[in-house]
XYZ file of C-alpha atoms in Angstrom:
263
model
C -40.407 -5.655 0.778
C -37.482 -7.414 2.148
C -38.277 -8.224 6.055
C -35.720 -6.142 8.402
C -37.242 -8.145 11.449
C -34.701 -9.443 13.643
C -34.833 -12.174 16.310
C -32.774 -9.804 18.754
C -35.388 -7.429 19.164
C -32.805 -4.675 20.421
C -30.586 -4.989 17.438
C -31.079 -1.550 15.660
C -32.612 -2.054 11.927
C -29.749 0.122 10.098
C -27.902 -3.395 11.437
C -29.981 -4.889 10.419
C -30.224 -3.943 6.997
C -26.167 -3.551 6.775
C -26.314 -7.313 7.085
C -28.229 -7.842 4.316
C -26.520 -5.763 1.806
C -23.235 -7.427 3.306
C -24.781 -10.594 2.769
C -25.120 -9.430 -0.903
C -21.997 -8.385 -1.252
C -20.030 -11.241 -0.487
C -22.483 -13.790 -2.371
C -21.716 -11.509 -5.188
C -25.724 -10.701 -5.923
C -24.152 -7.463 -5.738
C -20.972 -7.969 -7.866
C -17.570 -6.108 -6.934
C -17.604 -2.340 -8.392
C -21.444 -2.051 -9.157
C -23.573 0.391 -7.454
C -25.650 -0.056 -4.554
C -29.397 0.587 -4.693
C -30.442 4.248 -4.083
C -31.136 5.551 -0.464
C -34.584 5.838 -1.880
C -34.654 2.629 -3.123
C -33.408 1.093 -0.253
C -35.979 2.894 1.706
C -38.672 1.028 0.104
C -36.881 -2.450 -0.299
C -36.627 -2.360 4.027
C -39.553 -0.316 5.276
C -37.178 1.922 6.437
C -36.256 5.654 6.937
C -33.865 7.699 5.020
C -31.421 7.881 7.982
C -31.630 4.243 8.944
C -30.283 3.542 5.543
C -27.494 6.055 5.450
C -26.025 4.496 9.074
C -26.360 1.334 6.997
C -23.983 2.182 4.327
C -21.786 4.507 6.764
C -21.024 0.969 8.904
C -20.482 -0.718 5.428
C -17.919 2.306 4.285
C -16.536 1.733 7.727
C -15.600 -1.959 7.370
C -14.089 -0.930 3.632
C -17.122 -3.004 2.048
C -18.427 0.114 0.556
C -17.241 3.206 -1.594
C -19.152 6.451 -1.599
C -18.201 8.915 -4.406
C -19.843 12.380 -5.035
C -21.278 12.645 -8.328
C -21.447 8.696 -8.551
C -23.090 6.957 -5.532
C -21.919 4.208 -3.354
C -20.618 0.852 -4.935
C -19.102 -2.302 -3.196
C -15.545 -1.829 -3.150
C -14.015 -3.432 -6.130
C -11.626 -6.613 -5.531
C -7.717 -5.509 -5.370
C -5.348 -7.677 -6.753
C -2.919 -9.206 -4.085
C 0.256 -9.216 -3.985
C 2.527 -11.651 -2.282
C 5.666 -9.937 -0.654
C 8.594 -13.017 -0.134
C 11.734 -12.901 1.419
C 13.401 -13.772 -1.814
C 11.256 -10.680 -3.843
C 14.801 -8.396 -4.124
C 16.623 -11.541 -6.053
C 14.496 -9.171 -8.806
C 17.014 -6.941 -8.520
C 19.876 -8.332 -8.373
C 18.853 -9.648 -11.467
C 19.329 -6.391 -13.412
C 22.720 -5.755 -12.213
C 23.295 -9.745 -14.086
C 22.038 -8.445 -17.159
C 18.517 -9.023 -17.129
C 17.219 -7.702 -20.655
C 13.777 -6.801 -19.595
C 13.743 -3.562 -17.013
C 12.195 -4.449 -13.129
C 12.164 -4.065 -9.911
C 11.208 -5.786 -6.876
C 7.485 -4.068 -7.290
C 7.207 -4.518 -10.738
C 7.619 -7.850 -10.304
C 4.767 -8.063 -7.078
C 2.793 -6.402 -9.357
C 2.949 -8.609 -12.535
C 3.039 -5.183 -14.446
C 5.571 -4.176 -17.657
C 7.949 -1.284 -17.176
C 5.930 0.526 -18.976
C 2.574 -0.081 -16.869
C 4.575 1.579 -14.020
C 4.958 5.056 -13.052
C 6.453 6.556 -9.757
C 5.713 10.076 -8.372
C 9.018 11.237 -6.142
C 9.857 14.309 -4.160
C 13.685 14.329 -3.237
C 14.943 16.257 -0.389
C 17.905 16.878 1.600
C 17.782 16.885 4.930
C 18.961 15.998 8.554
C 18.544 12.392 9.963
C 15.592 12.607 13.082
C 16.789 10.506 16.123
C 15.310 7.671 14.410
C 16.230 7.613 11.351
C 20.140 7.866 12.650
C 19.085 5.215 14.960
C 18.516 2.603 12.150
C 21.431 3.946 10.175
C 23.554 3.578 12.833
C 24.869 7.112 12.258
C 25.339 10.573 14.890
C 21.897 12.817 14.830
C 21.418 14.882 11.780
C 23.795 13.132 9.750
C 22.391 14.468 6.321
C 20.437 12.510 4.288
C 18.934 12.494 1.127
C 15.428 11.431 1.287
C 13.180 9.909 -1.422
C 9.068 9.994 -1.199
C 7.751 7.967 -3.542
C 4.163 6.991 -4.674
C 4.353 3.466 -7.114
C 1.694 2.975 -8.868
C 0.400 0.334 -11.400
C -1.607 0.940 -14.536
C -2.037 4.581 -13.247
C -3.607 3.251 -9.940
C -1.391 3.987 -6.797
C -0.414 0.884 -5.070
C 2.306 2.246 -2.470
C 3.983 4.663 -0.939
C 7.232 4.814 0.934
C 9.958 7.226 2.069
C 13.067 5.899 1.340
C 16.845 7.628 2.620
C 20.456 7.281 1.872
C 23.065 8.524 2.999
C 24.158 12.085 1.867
C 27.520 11.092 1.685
C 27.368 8.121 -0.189
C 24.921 9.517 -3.579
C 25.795 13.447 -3.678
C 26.854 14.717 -6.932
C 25.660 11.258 -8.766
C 23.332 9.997 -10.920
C 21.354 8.787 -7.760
C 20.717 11.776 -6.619
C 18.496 13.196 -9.718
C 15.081 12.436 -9.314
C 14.410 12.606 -13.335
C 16.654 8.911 -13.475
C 13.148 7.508 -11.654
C 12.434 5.028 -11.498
C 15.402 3.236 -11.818
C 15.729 -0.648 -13.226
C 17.036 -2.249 -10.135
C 16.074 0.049 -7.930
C 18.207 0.500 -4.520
C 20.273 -2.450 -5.893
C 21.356 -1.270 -9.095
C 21.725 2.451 -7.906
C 23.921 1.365 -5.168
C 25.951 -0.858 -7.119
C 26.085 1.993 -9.834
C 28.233 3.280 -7.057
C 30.146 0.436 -6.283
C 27.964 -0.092 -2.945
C 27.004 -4.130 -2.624
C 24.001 -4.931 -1.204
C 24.584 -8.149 1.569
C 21.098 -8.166 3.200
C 17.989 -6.496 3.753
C 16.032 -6.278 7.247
C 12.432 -5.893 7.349
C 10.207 -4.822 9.928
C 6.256 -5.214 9.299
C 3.655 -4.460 11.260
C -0.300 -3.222 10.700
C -2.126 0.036 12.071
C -4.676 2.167 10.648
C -3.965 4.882 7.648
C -3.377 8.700 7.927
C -5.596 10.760 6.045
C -2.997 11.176 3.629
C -2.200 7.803 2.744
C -6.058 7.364 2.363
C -6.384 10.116 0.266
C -3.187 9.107 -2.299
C -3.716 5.570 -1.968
C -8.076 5.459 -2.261
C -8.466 3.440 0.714
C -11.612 3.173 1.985
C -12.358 4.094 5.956
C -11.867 0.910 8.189
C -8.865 -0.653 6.178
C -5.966 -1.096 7.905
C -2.370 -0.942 6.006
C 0.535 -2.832 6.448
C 3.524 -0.700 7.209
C 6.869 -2.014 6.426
C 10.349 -0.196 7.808
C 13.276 -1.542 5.963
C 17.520 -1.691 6.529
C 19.293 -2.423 3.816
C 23.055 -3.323 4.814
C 26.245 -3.482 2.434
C 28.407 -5.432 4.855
C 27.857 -4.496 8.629
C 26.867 -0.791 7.346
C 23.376 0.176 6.919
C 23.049 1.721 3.102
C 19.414 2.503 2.882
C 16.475 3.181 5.324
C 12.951 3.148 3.896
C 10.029 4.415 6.742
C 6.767 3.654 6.467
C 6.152 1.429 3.504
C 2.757 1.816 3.428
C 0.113 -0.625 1.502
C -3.525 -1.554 1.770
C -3.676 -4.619 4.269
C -6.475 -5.818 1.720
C -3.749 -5.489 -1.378
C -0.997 -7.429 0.238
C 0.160 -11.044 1.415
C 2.967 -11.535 3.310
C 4.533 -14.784 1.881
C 8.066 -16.118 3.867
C 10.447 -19.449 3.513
C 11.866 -19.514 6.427
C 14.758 -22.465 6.590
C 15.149 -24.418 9.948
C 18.080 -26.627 8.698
């Protein structure tokens, strides 16, 4: 029996025994995507009760060590690949409208994946532009855009989501504007220029906060992980092209990775 005795004699024992399976965990005795012991077995291991061992795993689910699935059991969270998001990751693009012979796009390429490892679910709407979305257009209040949700995933797994607008104006009528021509070599780069729209610059705006329940239900992520949460500009000249809210990934999937040039 493993000894749940701790020298802080107030510490509670499902702490107690959290550490140790932690411990485990990151040693790798209990390697990446195996199950956990049973509650039962767990029980015995620690001297335990049944309840002390279930706020044990709960405060390993909430630190997104830990994955419980019905019908399976809980597992240690299997190790996401990373991917590394630099300033010069849209250069990707560009390269498609230079005649790149091999399809991509900027997440293709953070993802290390074929085109043909890559899917994207989308749901196109028209609608209005909200007081902030006009705001980062730089356009009057319900200006009408069309708006893109899309869910990226690689090798079937979904890695990202994102809403992404343009404006009505610009894409009606065109090729653009039919969701069956995603996903789209290029992406926003080659669909714009397919339009004779030049992309100058993109801004970026990234910050971290805790998930939704339904970006933790589309993109798996266990409670307690944060996402990062990127809101983009993209700018043909001094006029904003493209907005994309809420680029949303797994903080635990994602590196941010910038050059930044002081001369």
């Amino acid at each position: 029996m493993t000894d749940v005795s701790s020298p802080h004699p107030d510490r509670p024992r499902y702490r107690t025994v959290a550490d140790e399976l932690r411990r485990r965990m990151l040693a790798g005795t209990i390697p990446a995507g195996s199950l956990l012991p049973s509650e039962t077995a767990l029980m015995n291991e620690f001297g335990v009760s049944r309840g002390t061992v279930r706020e044990a795993i709960g405060l390993l689910r909430a630190e997104g060590l830990a994955v419980t699935e019905q019908g399976r059991g809980t597992y240690a969270r299997p190790v996401m690949p990373v991917r590394r998001l630099g300033s010069d990751r849209y250069r990707r693009e560009l390269d498609q409208i230079r005649g790149a012979t091999q399809p991509e796009t900027s997440f293709t390429a953070d993802q290390a994946v074929r085109w043909s490892e890559y899917t994207l679910d989308k749901e196109f709407a028209e609608v209005p532009a909200s007081a902030a979305r006009a705001e980062l257009f730089g356009v009057e209040n319900g200006t009408m855009l069309l708006e893109r949700r899309f869910v990226f995933r690689a090798h079937g797994v979904p890695q990202q989501m994102s809403v992404s607008c343009l404006l009505l104006a610009d894409v009606a009528g065109t090729p653009v504007a039919d969701p069956e021509n995603e996903p789209w070599p290029g992406g926003n780069t080659a669909q714009l220029h397919s339009l004779g729209i030049v992309i100058t610059g993109i801004r970026e705006r990234v910050r971290a906060r805790m998930p939704v329940r339904e970006e933790t239900d589309t993109l798996r992520i266990p409670s307690g992980t944060p996402v990062v949460t990127i809101t983009r500009q993209t700018y043909a000249g001094e006029r904003v092209v493209e907005v994309a809210t809420d680029i949303v990934i797994p903080s635990d999937r994602v590196e941010l990775d910038y050059w930044i040039d002081l001369g």
